[in-house]
Amino acid sequence: MANPSHPIIVRTVEELRAHSRQWRHAGQTIGLVPTMGALHHGHISLAEIAKAKADKLIVSIFVNPKQFSPNEDFDHYPRDEDADLAKLAAVKADLVFLPTAEEMYGDGFATTIHLDDLTQDLCGATRPHFFDGVTTIVTKLLLQANPHMAVFGEKDYQQLLVIRRLVRDLDIPVTILSGPTIREPDGLAISSRNQYLTAEQRIVAGQLNQILRKMADEIAIGSDITLQVAVAKSKLTDIGFDRIDYLEVRDADTLKPIDHLERPARILGAVWLGTTRLIDNREILPSDSEEILWFEDSR
Ligand code: AMP
């Protein structure tokens, strides 16, 4: 008999659908966690959220070629199927979906899901292909796995809002849950791409979140947003970040620029260390609102 703690591994949409259908018929709820593999504590924390809320946990691992441009790191993106499967066995995932690119984008694949709002700037400005790749693959995964809920990280905050909007606009019957950003002890958001950093760059990288935190604290107590953005940018450059892609304070729901704090806001930043791009974000709450660590959006 198969070891019950080992997840079922499926590589085709047909097999995935068969399991999902069977679980639904048995009255069980399904949680999906989409990932690109090279799993770390951040991914596992989302799997734990889904595991706690749903009867069955599906984790997908697919390095999605459509969200990389030709000059990005698709070929070198870390892949380690055996280590990923061991971590998913430990968290008692029920099923791991490991499709090939051919399975996901067969001959003649010609459809793109595109959101007009939320995707045009921040990460969308320098990575114009990125959100179309994300929305297309997430739509496919939701249709294929047919989960009751799917969990995404606040680490990719713009992406999280894009996915919530996608699900709302297309009336996809799924609840989107989010999990907080899991960090290294010095505050660096854990990311599969952190392994690209040299030891020296890794020390600099840890300062990103500390600078965002200080900036959030200052703005929360009434300091001028434009001033704080300028101060933080010059600190980032002085500390050794090679380039700032963006550093912005935006409305936490609409991502529209703001110049003073009336509602929950979010600092969003993307910076380069050598050839590695790091992103991070930080909540800023006006002093009269309550802190929300993670939230859900049910339909
Ligand atoms: P990825 O494999 O990078 O596509 O990420 C898959 C999911 O994990 C996304 O929903 C990410 O937002 C989430 N994620 C990545 N890093 C972290 C982290 N450090 N903490 C929490 N969630 C994360």
CSV table of C-alpha atoms and ligand atoms in Angstrom, one decimal:
chain,number,residue,atom,x,y,z
A,1,MET,CA,0.0,0.0,0.0
A,2,ALA,CA,1.3,3.5,-0.8
A,3,ASN,CA,2.6,5.5,2.1
A,4,PRO,CA,-0.4,7.7,3.0
A,5,SER,CA,1.8,10.7,3.8
A,6,HIS,CA,3.1,10.7,0.2
A,7,PRO,CA,1.2,13.0,-2.1
A,8,ILE,CA,-0.3,11.6,-5.3
A,9,ILE,CA,1.8,13.0,-8.2
A,10,VAL,CA,-0.1,13.8,-11.4
A,11,ARG,CA,1.3,15.3,-14.6
A,12,THR,CA,-1.8,15.6,-16.8
A,13,VAL,CA,-4.9,17.8,-16.6
A,14,GLU,CA,-7.1,14.7,-17.1
A,15,GLU,CA,-5.8,13.0,-14.0
A,16,LEU,CA,-6.0,16.2,-12.0
A,17,ARG,CA,-9.6,16.7,-12.9
A,18,ALA,CA,-10.4,13.1,-12.0
A,19,HIS,CA,-9.1,13.5,-8.5
A,20,SER,CA,-10.7,16.9,-8.0
A,21,ARG,CA,-14.1,15.5,-9.3
A,22,GLN,CA,-13.9,12.5,-7.0
A,23,TRP,CA,-13.1,14.6,-3.9
A,24,ARG,CA,-16.0,17.0,-4.7
A,25,HIS,CA,-18.4,14.1,-5.2
A,26,ALA,CA,-17.3,12.9,-1.7
A,27,GLY,CA,-18.2,16.3,-0.3
A,28,GLN,CA,-14.6,17.3,0.4
A,29,THR,CA,-13.3,20.8,0.0
A,30,ILE,CA,-10.1,21.5,-2.0
A,31,GLY,CA,-7.4,24.1,-1.5
A,32,LEU,CA,-4.9,24.9,-4.2
A,33,VAL,CA,-1.5,26.5,-3.8
A,34,PRO,CA,0.1,27.4,-7.2
A,35,THR,CA,3.9,27.6,-7.2
A,36,MET,CA,6.9,27.5,-9.5
A,37,GLY,CA,8.7,25.0,-7.2
A,38,ALA,CA,12.1,25.5,-5.5
A,39,LEU,CA,9.9,25.4,-2.4
A,40,HIS,CA,10.8,27.3,0.7
A,41,HIS,CA,9.1,28.2,4.0
A,42,GLY,CA,7.0,30.9,2.3
A,43,HIS,CA,5.4,28.3,0.0
A,44,ILE,CA,5.0,25.8,2.8
A,45,SER,CA,3.2,28.5,5.0
A,46,LEU,CA,0.6,28.9,2.2
A,47,ALA,CA,0.3,25.1,2.0
A,48,GLU,CA,-0.4,25.0,5.7
A,49,ILE,CA,-3.1,27.7,5.4
A,50,ALA,CA,-4.8,25.6,2.7
A,51,LYS,CA,-4.4,22.4,4.7
A,52,ALA,CA,-6.0,24.0,7.7
A,53,LYS,CA,-9.0,25.3,5.8
A,54,ALA,CA,-9.7,22.6,3.2
A,55,ASP,CA,-10.0,18.8,3.3
A,56,LYS,CA,-7.7,18.2,0.4
A,57,LEU,CA,-4.5,20.1,-0.5
A,58,ILE,CA,-3.3,20.4,-4.1
A,59,VAL,CA,0.1,22.1,-4.8
A,60,SER,CA,1.0,22.8,-8.4
A,61,ILE,CA,4.6,23.2,-9.5
A,62,PHE,CA,5.1,24.7,-12.9
A,63,VAL,CA,7.8,27.2,-14.0
A,64,ASN,CA,5.5,29.1,-16.3
A,65,PRO,CA,7.4,30.2,-19.4
A,66,LYS,CA,4.8,32.8,-20.2
A,67,GLN,CA,5.7,35.0,-17.3
A,68,PHE,CA,9.4,35.2,-18.2
A,69,SER,CA,10.7,37.4,-21.0
A,70,PRO,CA,13.5,36.1,-23.3
A,71,ASN,CA,16.1,38.0,-21.3
A,72,GLU,CA,14.9,36.7,-17.9
A,73,ASP,CA,16.0,33.7,-15.9
A,74,PHE,CA,13.6,31.0,-17.1
A,75,ASP,CA,16.4,28.6,-18.1
A,76,HIS,CA,18.2,29.1,-14.8
A,77,TYR,CA,15.2,29.3,-12.5
A,78,PRO,CA,16.0,26.8,-9.7
A,79,ARG,CA,14.2,23.4,-10.1
A,80,ASP,CA,14.5,20.5,-7.6
A,81,GLU,CA,11.6,18.2,-7.9
A,82,ASP,CA,12.8,15.6,-5.4
A,83,ALA,CA,13.4,18.2,-2.6
A,84,ASP,CA,10.0,19.8,-3.4
A,85,LEU,CA,8.2,16.5,-3.1
A,86,ALA,CA,9.8,15.7,0.2
A,87,LYS,CA,8.7,19.0,1.6
A,88,LEU,CA,5.2,18.5,0.3
A,89,ALA,CA,5.1,15.0,1.9
A,90,ALA,CA,6.1,16.6,5.2
A,91,VAL,CA,3.2,19.1,5.0
A,92,LYS,CA,0.9,16.2,4.0
A,93,ALA,CA,-0.2,17.6,0.6
A,94,ASP,CA,-2.7,15.3,-1.0
A,95,LEU,CA,-1.8,15.9,-4.6
A,96,VAL,CA,1.1,17.6,-6.5
A,97,PHE,CA,0.4,18.7,-10.0
A,98,LEU,CA,3.6,18.7,-12.1
A,99,PRO,CA,2.6,19.4,-15.7
A,100,THR,CA,4.9,19.9,-18.6
A,101,ALA,CA,4.9,23.0,-20.7
A,102,GLU,CA,3.3,20.9,-23.5
A,103,GLU,CA,0.5,19.8,-21.2
A,104,MET,CA,-0.2,23.5,-20.3
A,105,TYR,CA,0.4,25.1,-23.6
A,106,GLY,CA,-0.4,22.5,-26.3
A,107,ASP,CA,0.0,23.0,-30.0
A,108,GLY,CA,-1.7,26.1,-31.2
A,109,PHE,CA,-2.3,27.6,-27.8
A,110,ALA,CA,-3.4,31.2,-28.5
A,111,THR,CA,-5.3,32.6,-25.5
A,112,THR,CA,-4.1,35.3,-23.2
A,113,ILE,CA,-6.0,36.5,-20.1
A,114,HIS,CA,-5.3,40.2,-19.7
A,115,LEU,CA,-6.3,42.6,-17.0
A,116,ASP,CA,-6.4,46.3,-17.9
A,117,ASP,CA,-6.3,47.5,-14.4
A,118,LEU,CA,-3.6,47.0,-11.7
A,119,THR,CA,-1.1,45.6,-14.2
A,120,GLN,CA,0.2,48.7,-16.0
A,121,ASP,CA,2.8,49.9,-13.6
A,122,LEU,CA,5.0,48.8,-10.7
A,123,CYS,CA,6.1,45.3,-11.7
A,124,GLY,CA,4.1,45.6,-15.0
A,125,ALA,CA,6.1,48.6,-16.1
A,126,THR,CA,9.4,46.8,-16.4
A,127,ARG,CA,8.0,43.3,-16.9
A,128,PRO,CA,5.2,44.0,-19.4
A,129,HIS,CA,4.7,40.2,-20.2
A,130,PHE,CA,4.6,39.2,-16.6
A,131,PHE,CA,1.0,39.7,-15.5
A,132,ASP,CA,-0.5,38.3,-18.7
A,133,GLY,CA,1.6,35.2,-18.0
A,134,VAL,CA,0.4,35.0,-14.4
A,135,THR,CA,-3.3,35.6,-15.1
A,136,THR,CA,-3.3,33.1,-18.0
A,137,ILE,CA,-1.7,30.3,-15.9
A,138,VAL,CA,-3.7,31.0,-12.8
A,139,THR,CA,-7.0,31.0,-14.8
A,140,LYS,CA,-6.0,27.6,-16.3
A,141,LEU,CA,-5.0,26.1,-12.9
A,142,LEU,CA,-8.2,27.3,-11.3
A,143,LEU,CA,-10.3,25.7,-14.1
A,144,GLN,CA,-8.2,22.5,-14.1
A,145,ALA,CA,-8.1,21.9,-10.3
A,146,ASN,CA,-11.5,23.4,-9.6
A,147,PRO,CA,-10.6,24.2,-6.0
A,148,HIS,CA,-12.9,25.8,-3.4
A,149,MET,CA,-10.1,28.0,-2.3
A,150,ALA,CA,-6.6,29.1,-3.6
A,151,VAL,CA,-3.9,30.6,-1.5
A,152,PHE,CA,-1.4,33.3,-2.6
A,153,GLY,CA,1.4,35.2,-0.8
A,154,GLU,CA,1.3,38.8,0.2
A,155,LYS,CA,5.0,38.7,-0.8
A,156,ASP,CA,3.8,39.3,-4.4
A,157,TYR,CA,1.3,42.0,-3.3
A,158,GLN,CA,0.4,43.4,-6.8
A,159,GLN,CA,0.0,39.8,-8.1
A,160,LEU,CA,-2.4,39.0,-5.2
A,161,LEU,CA,-4.6,42.0,-6.0
A,162,VAL,CA,-4.5,41.1,-9.7
A,163,ILE,CA,-5.6,37.6,-8.9
A,164,ARG,CA,-8.5,38.8,-6.7
A,165,ARG,CA,-9.7,41.0,-9.5
A,166,LEU,CA,-9.3,38.3,-12.1
A,167,VAL,CA,-11.5,35.9,-10.0
A,168,ARG,CA,-14.0,38.6,-9.4
A,169,ASP,CA,-14.2,39.8,-13.1
A,170,LEU,CA,-14.5,36.3,-14.5
A,171,ASP,CA,-16.9,35.1,-11.8
A,172,ILE,CA,-14.6,32.2,-11.0
A,173,PRO,CA,-16.2,30.3,-8.1
A,174,VAL,CA,-13.2,30.2,-5.8
A,175,THR,CA,-12.2,32.0,-2.6
A,176,ILE,CA,-8.8,33.7,-2.7
A,177,LEU,CA,-6.9,33.5,0.6
A,178,SER,CA,-3.6,35.2,1.3
A,179,GLY,CA,-0.7,34.5,3.6
A,180,PRO,CA,1.8,36.9,5.2
A,181,THR,CA,5.3,37.2,3.9
A,182,ILE,CA,7.7,34.8,5.5
A,183,ARG,CA,11.1,36.3,6.2
A,184,GLU,CA,14.7,35.4,7.1
A,185,PRO,CA,15.8,36.6,10.6
A,186,ASP,CA,17.2,39.8,9.2
A,187,GLY,CA,13.8,40.6,7.5
A,188,LEU,CA,14.7,39.5,3.9
A,189,ALA,CA,11.6,38.1,2.3
A,190,ILE,CA,12.3,34.4,1.5
A,191,SER,CA,12.4,33.9,-2.3
A,192,SER,CA,13.6,31.1,-4.6
A,193,ARG,CA,15.7,33.8,-6.3
A,194,ASN,CA,17.6,34.6,-3.0
A,195,GLN,CA,20.0,31.8,-3.9
A,196,TYR,CA,21.4,33.8,-6.8
A,197,LEU,CA,22.9,36.3,-4.3
A,198,THR,CA,26.5,36.3,-3.4
A,199,ALA,CA,27.4,36.4,0.3
A,200,GLU,CA,28.1,40.1,0.1
A,201,GLN,CA,24.9,40.8,-1.8
A,202,ARG,CA,23.0,38.7,0.7
A,203,ILE,CA,24.0,41.1,3.6
A,204,VAL,CA,22.9,44.1,1.6
A,205,ALA,CA,19.6,42.4,0.7
A,206,GLY,CA,18.6,42.1,4.3
A,207,GLN,CA,18.5,45.9,4.6
A,208,LEU,CA,15.7,46.3,2.1
A,209,ASN,CA,12.9,45.3,4.5
A,210,GLN,CA,14.5,47.3,7.3
A,211,ILE,CA,14.4,50.4,5.2
A,212,LEU,CA,10.8,49.8,4.2
A,213,ARG,CA,9.9,49.2,7.8
A,214,LYS,CA,11.4,52.5,8.9
A,215,MET,CA,9.7,54.2,6.0
A,216,ALA,CA,6.3,52.7,7.0
A,217,ASP,CA,6.8,53.8,10.7
A,218,GLU,CA,7.6,57.3,9.7
A,219,ILE,CA,4.7,57.7,7.3
A,220,ALA,CA,2.3,56.1,9.8
A,221,ILE,CA,3.1,58.9,12.3
A,222,GLY,CA,2.5,61.6,9.8
A,223,SER,CA,5.8,62.1,7.9
A,224,ASP,CA,5.6,63.3,4.3
A,225,ILE,CA,5.3,60.5,1.9
A,226,THR,CA,7.4,62.1,-0.9
A,227,LEU,CA,10.1,62.9,1.6
A,228,GLN,CA,10.2,59.4,3.0
A,229,VAL,CA,10.4,57.9,-0.5
A,230,ALA,CA,13.3,60.1,-1.3
A,231,VAL,CA,15.1,59.3,2.0
A,232,ALA,CA,14.6,55.5,1.5
A,233,LYS,CA,15.8,55.7,-2.1
A,234,SER,CA,19.0,57.4,-1.2
A,235,LYS,CA,19.6,54.9,1.7
A,236,LEU,CA,19.1,52.0,-0.7
A,237,THR,CA,21.6,53.4,-3.1
A,238,ASP,CA,24.1,54.2,-0.3
A,239,ILE,CA,23.9,50.8,1.2
A,240,GLY,CA,24.8,49.1,-2.1
A,241,PHE,CA,21.7,48.3,-4.1
A,242,ASP,CA,22.7,48.6,-7.8
A,243,ARG,CA,19.4,49.9,-9.1
A,244,ILE,CA,15.9,50.8,-7.9
A,245,ASP,CA,13.2,49.6,-10.3
A,246,TYR,CA,10.5,51.3,-8.2
A,247,LEU,CA,9.7,52.4,-4.7
A,248,GLU,CA,6.2,53.7,-4.3
A,249,VAL,CA,3.5,54.3,-1.7
A,250,ARG,CA,0.1,53.2,-3.0
A,251,ASP,CA,-3.5,52.7,-1.9
A,252,ALA,CA,-3.6,49.2,-0.5
A,253,ASP,CA,-6.7,48.2,-2.5
A,254,THR,CA,-6.5,50.1,-5.7
A,255,LEU,CA,-2.7,50.6,-6.0
A,256,LYS,CA,-3.4,54.2,-7.0
A,257,PRO,CA,-0.6,56.6,-6.0
A,258,ILE,CA,-1.3,58.5,-2.8
A,259,ASP,CA,0.3,61.6,-1.4
A,260,HIS,CA,-1.1,61.4,2.1
A,261,LEU,CA,-2.3,58.6,4.4
A,262,GLU,CA,-6.0,58.4,4.9
A,263,ARG,CA,-6.7,54.7,4.3
A,264,PRO,CA,-4.5,51.6,4.5
A,265,ALA,CA,-1.5,52.0,2.1
A,266,ARG,CA,1.3,49.8,0.9
A,267,ILE,CA,4.9,50.5,0.2
A,268,LEU,CA,6.0,48.5,-2.8
A,269,GLY,CA,9.6,48.2,-3.9
A,270,ALA,CA,11.7,46.4,-6.5
A,271,VAL,CA,15.5,46.7,-6.5
A,272,TRP,CA,18.4,45.1,-8.2
A,273,LEU,CA,21.5,43.6,-6.7
A,274,GLY,CA,23.7,42.7,-9.6
A,275,THR,CA,21.6,40.5,-11.9
A,276,THR,CA,19.1,39.6,-9.1
A,277,ARG,CA,15.8,41.5,-8.8
A,278,LEU,CA,14.2,41.5,-5.3
A,279,ILE,CA,10.7,42.7,-4.5
A,280,ASP,CA,9.1,43.4,-1.1
A,281,ASN,CA,6.2,45.4,0.3
A,282,ARG,CA,5.1,46.7,3.6
A,283,GLU,CA,1.7,47.7,5.0
A,284,ILE,CA,1.1,51.2,6.4
A,285,LEU,CA,-2.0,51.8,8.4
A,286,PRO,CA,-3.4,55.2,9.5
A,287,SER,CA,-3.1,55.3,13.2
A,288,ASP,CA,-6.9,54.7,13.8
A,289,SER,CA,-7.2,51.4,11.8
A,290,GLU,CA,-6.6,47.9,13.1
A,291,GLU,CA,-3.7,45.8,11.8
A,292,ILE,CA,-4.8,43.1,9.4
A,293,LEU,CA,-2.2,40.3,9.2
A,294,TRP,CA,-4.0,38.2,6.6
A,295,PHE,CA,-7.4,38.5,5.1
A,296,GLU,CA,-9.8,36.6,2.9
A,297,ASP,CA,-12.2,37.6,0.2
A,298,SER,CA,-15.2,35.3,-0.1
A,299,ARG,CA,-17.7,35.5,-2.9
B,1,AMP,P1,6.4,31.4,-6.8
B,1,AMP,O1,6.8,30.0,-6.6
B,1,AMP,O2,7.5,32.4,-6.5
B,1,AMP,O3,5.6,31.7,-8.0
B,1,AMP,O4,5.4,31.7,-5.5
B,1,AMP,C1,4.3,30.9,-5.3
B,1,AMP,C2,3.5,31.5,-4.2
B,1,AMP,O5,4.3,31.6,-3.0
B,1,AMP,C3,3.0,32.9,-4.5
B,1,AMP,O6,1.6,33.1,-4.1
B,1,AMP,C4,3.9,33.8,-3.7
B,1,AMP,O7,3.4,35.1,-3.4
B,1,AMP,C5,4.2,32.9,-2.5
B,1,AMP,N1,5.4,33.3,-1.8
B,1,AMP,C6,6.7,33.4,-2.4
B,1,AMP,N2,7.5,33.8,-1.4
B,1,AMP,C7,6.8,33.9,-0.3
B,1,AMP,C8,7.2,34.3,1.1
B,1,AMP,N3,8.4,34.6,1.4
B,1,AMP,N4,6.2,34.3,2.0
B,1,AMP,C9,4.9,34.0,1.7
B,1,AMP,N5,4.5,33.6,0.4
B,1,AMP,C10,5.5,33.6,-0.5
